[in-house]
Each structure stands twice: as structure tokens, then as C-alpha cells.
mmCIF file of C-alpha atoms in Angstrom:
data_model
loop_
_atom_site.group_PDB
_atom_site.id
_atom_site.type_symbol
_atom_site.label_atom_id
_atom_site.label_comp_id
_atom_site.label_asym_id
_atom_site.label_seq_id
_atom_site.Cartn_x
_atom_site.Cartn_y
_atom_site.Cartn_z
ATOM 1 C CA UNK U 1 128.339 50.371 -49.165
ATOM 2 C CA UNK U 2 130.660 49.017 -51.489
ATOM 3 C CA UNK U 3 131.931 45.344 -51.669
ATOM 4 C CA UNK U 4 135.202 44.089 -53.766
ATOM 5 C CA UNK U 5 135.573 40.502 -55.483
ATOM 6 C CA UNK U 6 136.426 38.797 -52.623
ATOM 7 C CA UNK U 7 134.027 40.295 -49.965
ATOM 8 C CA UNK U 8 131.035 39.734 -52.552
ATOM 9 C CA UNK U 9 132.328 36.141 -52.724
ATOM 10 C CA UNK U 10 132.221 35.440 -49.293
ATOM 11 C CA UNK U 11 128.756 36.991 -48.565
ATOM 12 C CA UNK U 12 127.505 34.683 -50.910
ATOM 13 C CA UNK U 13 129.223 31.560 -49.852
ATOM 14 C CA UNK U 14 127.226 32.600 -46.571
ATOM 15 C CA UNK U 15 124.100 32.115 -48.259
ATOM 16 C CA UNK U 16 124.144 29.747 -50.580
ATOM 17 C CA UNK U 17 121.894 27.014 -51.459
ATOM 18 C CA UNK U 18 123.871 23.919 -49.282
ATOM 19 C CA UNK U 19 123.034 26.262 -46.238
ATOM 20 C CA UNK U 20 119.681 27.387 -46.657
ATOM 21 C CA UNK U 21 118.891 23.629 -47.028
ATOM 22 C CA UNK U 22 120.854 22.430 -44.120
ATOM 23 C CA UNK U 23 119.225 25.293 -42.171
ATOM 24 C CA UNK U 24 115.870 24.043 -43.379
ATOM 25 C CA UNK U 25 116.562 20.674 -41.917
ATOM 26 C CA UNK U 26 117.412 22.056 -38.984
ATOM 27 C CA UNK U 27 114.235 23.406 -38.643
ATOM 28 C CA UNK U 28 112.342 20.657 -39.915
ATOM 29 C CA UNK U 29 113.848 18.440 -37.219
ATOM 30 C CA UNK U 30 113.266 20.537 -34.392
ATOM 31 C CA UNK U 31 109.397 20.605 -35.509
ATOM 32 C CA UNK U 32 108.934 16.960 -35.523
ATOM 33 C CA UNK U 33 110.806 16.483 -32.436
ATOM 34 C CA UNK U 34 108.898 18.742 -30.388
ATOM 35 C CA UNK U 35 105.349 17.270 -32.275
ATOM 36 C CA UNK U 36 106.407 14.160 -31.353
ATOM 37 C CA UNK U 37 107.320 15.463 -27.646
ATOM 38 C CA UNK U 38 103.752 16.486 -27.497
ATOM 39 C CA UNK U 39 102.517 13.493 -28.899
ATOM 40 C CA UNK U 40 104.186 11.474 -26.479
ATOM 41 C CA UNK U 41 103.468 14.043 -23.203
ATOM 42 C CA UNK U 42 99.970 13.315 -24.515
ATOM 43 C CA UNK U 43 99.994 9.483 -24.655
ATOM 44 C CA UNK U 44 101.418 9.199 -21.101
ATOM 45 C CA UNK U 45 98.768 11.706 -20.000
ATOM 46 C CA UNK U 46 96.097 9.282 -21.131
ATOM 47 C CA UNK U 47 97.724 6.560 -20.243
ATOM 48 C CA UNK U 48 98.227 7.709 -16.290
ATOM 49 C CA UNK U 49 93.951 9.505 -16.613
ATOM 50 C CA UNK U 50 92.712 5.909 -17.721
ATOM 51 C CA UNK U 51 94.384 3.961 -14.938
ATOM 52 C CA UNK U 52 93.338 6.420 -12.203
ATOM 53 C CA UNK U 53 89.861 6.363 -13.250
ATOM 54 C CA UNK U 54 90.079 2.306 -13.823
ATOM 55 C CA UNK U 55 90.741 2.546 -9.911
ATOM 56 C CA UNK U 56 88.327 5.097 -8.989
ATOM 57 C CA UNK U 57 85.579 3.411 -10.830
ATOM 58 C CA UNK U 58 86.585 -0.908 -9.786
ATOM 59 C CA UNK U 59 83.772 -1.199 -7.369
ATOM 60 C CA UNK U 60 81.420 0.201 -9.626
ATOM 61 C CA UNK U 61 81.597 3.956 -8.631
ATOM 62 C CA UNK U 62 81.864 6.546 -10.889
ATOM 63 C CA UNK U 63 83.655 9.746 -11.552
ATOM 64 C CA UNK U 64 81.842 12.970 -12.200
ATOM 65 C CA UNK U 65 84.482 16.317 -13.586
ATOM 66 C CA UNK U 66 82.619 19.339 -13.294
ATOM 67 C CA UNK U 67 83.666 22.464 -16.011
ATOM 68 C CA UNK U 68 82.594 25.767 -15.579
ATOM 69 C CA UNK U 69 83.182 29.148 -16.875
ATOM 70 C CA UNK U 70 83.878 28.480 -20.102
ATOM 71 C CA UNK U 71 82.550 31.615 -21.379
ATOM 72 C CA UNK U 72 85.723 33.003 -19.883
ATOM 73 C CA UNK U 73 87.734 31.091 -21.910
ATOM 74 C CA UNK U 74 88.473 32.577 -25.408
ATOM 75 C CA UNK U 75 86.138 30.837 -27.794
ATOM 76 C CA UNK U 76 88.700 28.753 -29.759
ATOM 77 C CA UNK U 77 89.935 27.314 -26.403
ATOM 78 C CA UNK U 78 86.303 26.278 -25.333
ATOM 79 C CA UNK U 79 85.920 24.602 -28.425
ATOM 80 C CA UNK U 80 88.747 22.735 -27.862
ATOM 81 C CA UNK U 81 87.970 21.228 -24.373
ATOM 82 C CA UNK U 82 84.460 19.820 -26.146
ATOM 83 C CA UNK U 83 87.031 17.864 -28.295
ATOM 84 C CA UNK U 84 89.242 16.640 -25.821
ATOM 85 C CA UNK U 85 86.255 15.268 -23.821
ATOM 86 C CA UNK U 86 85.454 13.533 -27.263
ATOM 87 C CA UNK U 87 87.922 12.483 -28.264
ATOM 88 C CA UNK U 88 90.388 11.532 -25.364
ATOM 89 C CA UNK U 89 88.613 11.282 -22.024
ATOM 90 C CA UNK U 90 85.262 9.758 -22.736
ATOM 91 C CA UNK U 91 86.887 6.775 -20.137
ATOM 92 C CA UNK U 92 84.437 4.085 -18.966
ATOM 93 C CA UNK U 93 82.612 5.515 -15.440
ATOM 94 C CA UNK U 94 83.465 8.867 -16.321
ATOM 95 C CA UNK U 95 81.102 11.412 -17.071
ATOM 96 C CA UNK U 96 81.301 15.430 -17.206
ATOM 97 C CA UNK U 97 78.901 18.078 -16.204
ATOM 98 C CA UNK U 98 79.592 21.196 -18.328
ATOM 99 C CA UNK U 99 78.072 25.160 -17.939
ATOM 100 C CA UNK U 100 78.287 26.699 -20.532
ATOM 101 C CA UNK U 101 76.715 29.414 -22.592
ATOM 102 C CA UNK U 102 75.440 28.745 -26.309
ATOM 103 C CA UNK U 103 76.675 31.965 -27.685
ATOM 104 C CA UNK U 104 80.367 30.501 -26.613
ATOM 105 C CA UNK U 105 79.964 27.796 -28.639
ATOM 106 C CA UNK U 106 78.307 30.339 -31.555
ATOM 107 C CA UNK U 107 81.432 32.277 -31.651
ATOM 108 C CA UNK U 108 83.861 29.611 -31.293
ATOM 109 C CA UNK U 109 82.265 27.600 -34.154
ATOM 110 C CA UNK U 110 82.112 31.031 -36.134
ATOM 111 C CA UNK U 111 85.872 31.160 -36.194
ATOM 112 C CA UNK U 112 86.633 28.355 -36.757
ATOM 113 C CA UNK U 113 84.099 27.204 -39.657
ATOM 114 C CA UNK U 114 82.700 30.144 -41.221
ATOM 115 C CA UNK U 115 83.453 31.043 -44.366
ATOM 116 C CA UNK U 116 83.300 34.152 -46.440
ATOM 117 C CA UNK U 117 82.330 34.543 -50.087
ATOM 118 C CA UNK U 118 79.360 34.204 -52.132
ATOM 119 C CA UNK U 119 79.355 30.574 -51.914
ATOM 120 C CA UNK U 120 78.438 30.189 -48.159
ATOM 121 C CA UNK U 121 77.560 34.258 -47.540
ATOM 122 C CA UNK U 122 79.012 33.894 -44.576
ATOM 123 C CA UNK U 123 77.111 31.549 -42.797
ATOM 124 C CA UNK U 124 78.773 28.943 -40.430
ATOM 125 C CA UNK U 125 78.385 25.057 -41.771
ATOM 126 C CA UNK U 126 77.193 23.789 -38.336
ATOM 127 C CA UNK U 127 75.310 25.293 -36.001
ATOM 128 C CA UNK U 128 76.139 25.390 -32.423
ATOM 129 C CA UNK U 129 73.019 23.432 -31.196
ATOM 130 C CA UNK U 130 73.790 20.568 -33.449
ATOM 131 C CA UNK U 131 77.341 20.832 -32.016
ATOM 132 C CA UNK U 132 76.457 20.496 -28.592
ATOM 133 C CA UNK U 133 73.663 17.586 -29.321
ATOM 134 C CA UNK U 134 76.261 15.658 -30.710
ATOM 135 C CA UNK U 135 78.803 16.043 -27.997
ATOM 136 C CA UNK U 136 76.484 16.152 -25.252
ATOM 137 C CA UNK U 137 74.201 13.273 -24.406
ATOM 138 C CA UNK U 138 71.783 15.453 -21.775
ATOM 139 C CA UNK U 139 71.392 18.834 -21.658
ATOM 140 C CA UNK U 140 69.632 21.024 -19.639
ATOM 141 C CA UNK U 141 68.610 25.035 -20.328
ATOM 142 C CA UNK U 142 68.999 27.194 -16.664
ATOM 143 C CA UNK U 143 66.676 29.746 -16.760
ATOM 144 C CA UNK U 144 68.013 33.149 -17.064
ATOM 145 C CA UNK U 145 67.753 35.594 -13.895
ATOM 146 C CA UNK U 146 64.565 37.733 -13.679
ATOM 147 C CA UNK U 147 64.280 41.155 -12.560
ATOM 148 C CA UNK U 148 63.885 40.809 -9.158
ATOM 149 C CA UNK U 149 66.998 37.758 -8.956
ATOM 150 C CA UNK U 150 69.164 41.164 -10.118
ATOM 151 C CA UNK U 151 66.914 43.282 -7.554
ATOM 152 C CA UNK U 152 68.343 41.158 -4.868
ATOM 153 C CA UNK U 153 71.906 40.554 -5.769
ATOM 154 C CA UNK U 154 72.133 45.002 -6.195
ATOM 155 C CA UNK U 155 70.234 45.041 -2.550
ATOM 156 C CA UNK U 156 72.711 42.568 -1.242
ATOM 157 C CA UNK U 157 76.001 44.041 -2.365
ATOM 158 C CA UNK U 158 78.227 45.695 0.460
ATOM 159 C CA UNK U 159 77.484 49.628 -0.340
ATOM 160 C CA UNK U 160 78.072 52.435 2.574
ATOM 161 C CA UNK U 161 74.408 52.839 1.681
ATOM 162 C CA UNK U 162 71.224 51.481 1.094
ATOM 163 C CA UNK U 163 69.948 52.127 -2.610
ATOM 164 C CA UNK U 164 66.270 53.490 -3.697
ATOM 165 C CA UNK U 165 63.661 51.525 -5.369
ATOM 166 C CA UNK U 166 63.908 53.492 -7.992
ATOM 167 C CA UNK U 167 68.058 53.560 -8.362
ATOM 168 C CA UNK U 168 67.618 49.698 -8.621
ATOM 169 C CA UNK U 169 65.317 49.666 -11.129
ATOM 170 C CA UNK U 170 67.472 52.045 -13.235
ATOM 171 C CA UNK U 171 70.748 49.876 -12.435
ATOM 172 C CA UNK U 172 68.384 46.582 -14.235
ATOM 173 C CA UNK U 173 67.433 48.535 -17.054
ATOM 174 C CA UNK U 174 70.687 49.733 -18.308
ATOM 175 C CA UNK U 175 72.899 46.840 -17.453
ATOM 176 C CA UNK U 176 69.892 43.965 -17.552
ATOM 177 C CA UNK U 177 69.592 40.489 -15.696
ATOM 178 C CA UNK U 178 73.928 39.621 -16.209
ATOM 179 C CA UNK U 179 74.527 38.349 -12.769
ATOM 180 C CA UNK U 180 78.541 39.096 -13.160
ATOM 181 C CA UNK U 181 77.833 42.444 -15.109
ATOM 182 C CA UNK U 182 75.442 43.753 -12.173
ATOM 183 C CA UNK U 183 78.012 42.282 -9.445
ATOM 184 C CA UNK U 184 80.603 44.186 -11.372
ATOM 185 C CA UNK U 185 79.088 47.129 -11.643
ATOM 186 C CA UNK U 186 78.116 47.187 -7.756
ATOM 187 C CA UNK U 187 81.494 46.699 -6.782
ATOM 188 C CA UNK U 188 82.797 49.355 -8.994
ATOM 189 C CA UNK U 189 80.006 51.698 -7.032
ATOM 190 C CA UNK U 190 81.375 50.760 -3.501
ATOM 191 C CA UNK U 191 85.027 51.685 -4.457
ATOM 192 C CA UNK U 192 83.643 54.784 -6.281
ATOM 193 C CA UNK U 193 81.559 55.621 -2.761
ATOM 194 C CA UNK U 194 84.373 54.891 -0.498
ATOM 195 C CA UNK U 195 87.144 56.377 -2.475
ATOM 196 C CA UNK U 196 84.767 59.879 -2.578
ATOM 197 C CA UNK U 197 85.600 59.826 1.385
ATOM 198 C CA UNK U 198 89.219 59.415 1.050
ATOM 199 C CA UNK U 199 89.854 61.769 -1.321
ATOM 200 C CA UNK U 200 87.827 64.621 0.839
ATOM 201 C CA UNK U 201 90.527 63.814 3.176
ATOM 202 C CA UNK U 202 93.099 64.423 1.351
ATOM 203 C CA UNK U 203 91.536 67.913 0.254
ATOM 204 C CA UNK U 204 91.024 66.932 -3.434
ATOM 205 C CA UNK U 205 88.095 68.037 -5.209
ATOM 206 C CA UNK U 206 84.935 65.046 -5.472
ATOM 207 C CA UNK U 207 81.665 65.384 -6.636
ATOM 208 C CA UNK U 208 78.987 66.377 -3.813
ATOM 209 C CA UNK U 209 76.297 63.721 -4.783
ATOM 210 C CA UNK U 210 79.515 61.134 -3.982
ATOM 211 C CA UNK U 211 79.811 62.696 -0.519
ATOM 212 C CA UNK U 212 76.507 62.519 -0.193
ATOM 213 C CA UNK U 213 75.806 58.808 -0.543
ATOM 214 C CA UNK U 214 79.100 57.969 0.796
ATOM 215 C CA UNK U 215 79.214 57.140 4.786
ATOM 216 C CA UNK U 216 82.794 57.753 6.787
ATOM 217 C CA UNK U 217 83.928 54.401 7.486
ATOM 218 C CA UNK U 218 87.709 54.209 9.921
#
């Protein structure tokens, strides 16, 4: 596409420096405003969290938050809430009782501080039990579920069946002691096992062994 004189002219007028610097500031304005938006959301947030816990804690009570499941949280994020627990709401009265998993804290800490090169060789600058030691002032290990804490939870899941010994014991060996893995996996079984039923019905084709474990249910 061709452009005369005057067309050329006024594509450039478009674009010249004056604008690009104007639109810049533009930019640059709406980026502190909103920072300072956040700042300010963030002030009033602790202003408001320090006065209600002044008042929950005046006759010498005290407030305990609870946090779980941070290992669903991505690792960055659970990093994160250690900080703000640091840094903003270690209030007077007010404690916290975190689960969490290690590894969370080994992954989160791995993005965020590794680095690559011959210098470091990829090893992280901090490791994640310092980390916690430093942010937490008591900590306590759970121990992790034996065999027979999976054995139950598989015996106790709602199957149209009852399982073998021996089933069991191959369920724990190829998905281990992972209390949500095994619970997963069981209820993935039942809708497998009930499904096998409803499908008969509806004359499509299902495996025999499913039809065989499976019970009619209305």
C-alpha cells in the first residue's frame, strides 16, 4: 500500500514523539494510582484487623486463626501468606496455627530464590527448614499415615462392594499412604462400579469384571 506526501505526514504526526510521551504518562499515572489504591485498601485493612483483635483480646483472651491446605495453594501464593503473617498480622494476642507440608515451602522457595548458573549450580540460597524456623516459633511434625491408616480409609469408602485383602494391599502399594490420593482414587472406583450398571442398561458394551463387582442399586 502506497501513501502520498500528505498521508505519510499525517501517519507520522500520529506517532510522534509528544504522543508517545504523553501516552507514557498516561500510563505511568494509572500505575501509581492503582499502587497507591492498593496501598491504601491495605492500610485500612490493617487498620480495621488491629482494632477487632484489640477488642477480642481486652480481657486478656486471645485469638487463634487456623490455615490449612496450603499445599493446595500454588507455591508462590503459600509463600506469600508466611509473609503476610510476618509482616502485617503478627497483632498482640494473636497467634496462628498453620498445616502445612515442607515440600510446599521447598517448591515455593525454589521459585522464587533459586538461581541457575555455575555460580550457585542451581541450588536455592535458603532452605525451607530455616524458612519455617524463622517464621514459626513452634512447630510440630504429624506423623505420616501407615499402612493400615490407608487400609481403613479404602475399607471405609462407600463401594457397591466389599474389597479383598489382597485388592487393598495392591491399592497401598501403587498409590502409597496419600490420604487424599487413596480417597480419590476410591471415589473414582465407586463411579467407575456404578456407572458399569447404568451403562448395561442402556445396552452399551462394559467390561464383565465391572459387572461383576458392581451391585444394582434403584
Amino acid at each position: 500500500m502506497f501513501f502520498g506526501k500528505k498521508e505519510k505526514e499525517e501517519e507520522e504526526a500520529l506517532i510522534n514523539k509528544s504522543r508517545v510521551d504523553q501516552l507514557a504518562k498516561v500510563f505511568e499515572r494509572t500505575t501509581i494510582l492503582r499502587s497507591v489504591a492498593q496501598v491504601q485498601s491495605v492500610e485500612q485493612f490493617l487498620k480495621e484487623f488491629r482494632e477487632l483483635t484489640d477488642q477480642l483480646t481486652k480481657d486478656g483472651r486471645r485469638v487463634f486463626v487456623f490455615i490449612d491446605d496450603l499445599d493446595r495453594c500454588l507455591p508462590e501464593s503459600a509463600l506469600e501468606i508466611f509473609e503476610a503473617i510476618k509482616l502485617f498480622l503478627d497483632a498482640p494476642g494473636c497467634a496462628y496455627i498453620v498445616a502445612l507440608d515442607r515440600d510446599v515451602i521447598r517448591k515455593a522457595l525454589d521459585v522464587r530464590y533459586t538461581r541457575s548458573g555455575d555460580l550457585s549450580q542451581g541450588q536455592r540460597f535458603i532452605s525451607a527448614d530455616q524458612y519455617i524456623e524463622k517464621t514459626i516459633s513452634i512447630s510440630f511434625d504429624a506423623p505420616r499415615l501407615s499402612t493400615e491408616d490407608a487400609l481403613t480409609i479404602i475399607s471405609e469408602a462407600k463401594l457397591p462392594l466389599k474389597l479383598a485383602r489382597e485388592n487393598m494391599d495392591l491399592i497401598v502399594q501403587g498409590l502409597g499412604t496419600n490420604p487424599r490420593r487413596v480417597k480419590r482414587f476410591m471415589n473414582t472406583l465407586a463411579l467407575h462400579l456404578n456407572l458399569a450398571v447404568v451403562a448395561q442398561d442402556a445396552n452399551l458394551t462394559v467390561h464383565k469384571d465391572l459387572l461383576k463387582m458392581a451391585i444394582r442399586k434403584n
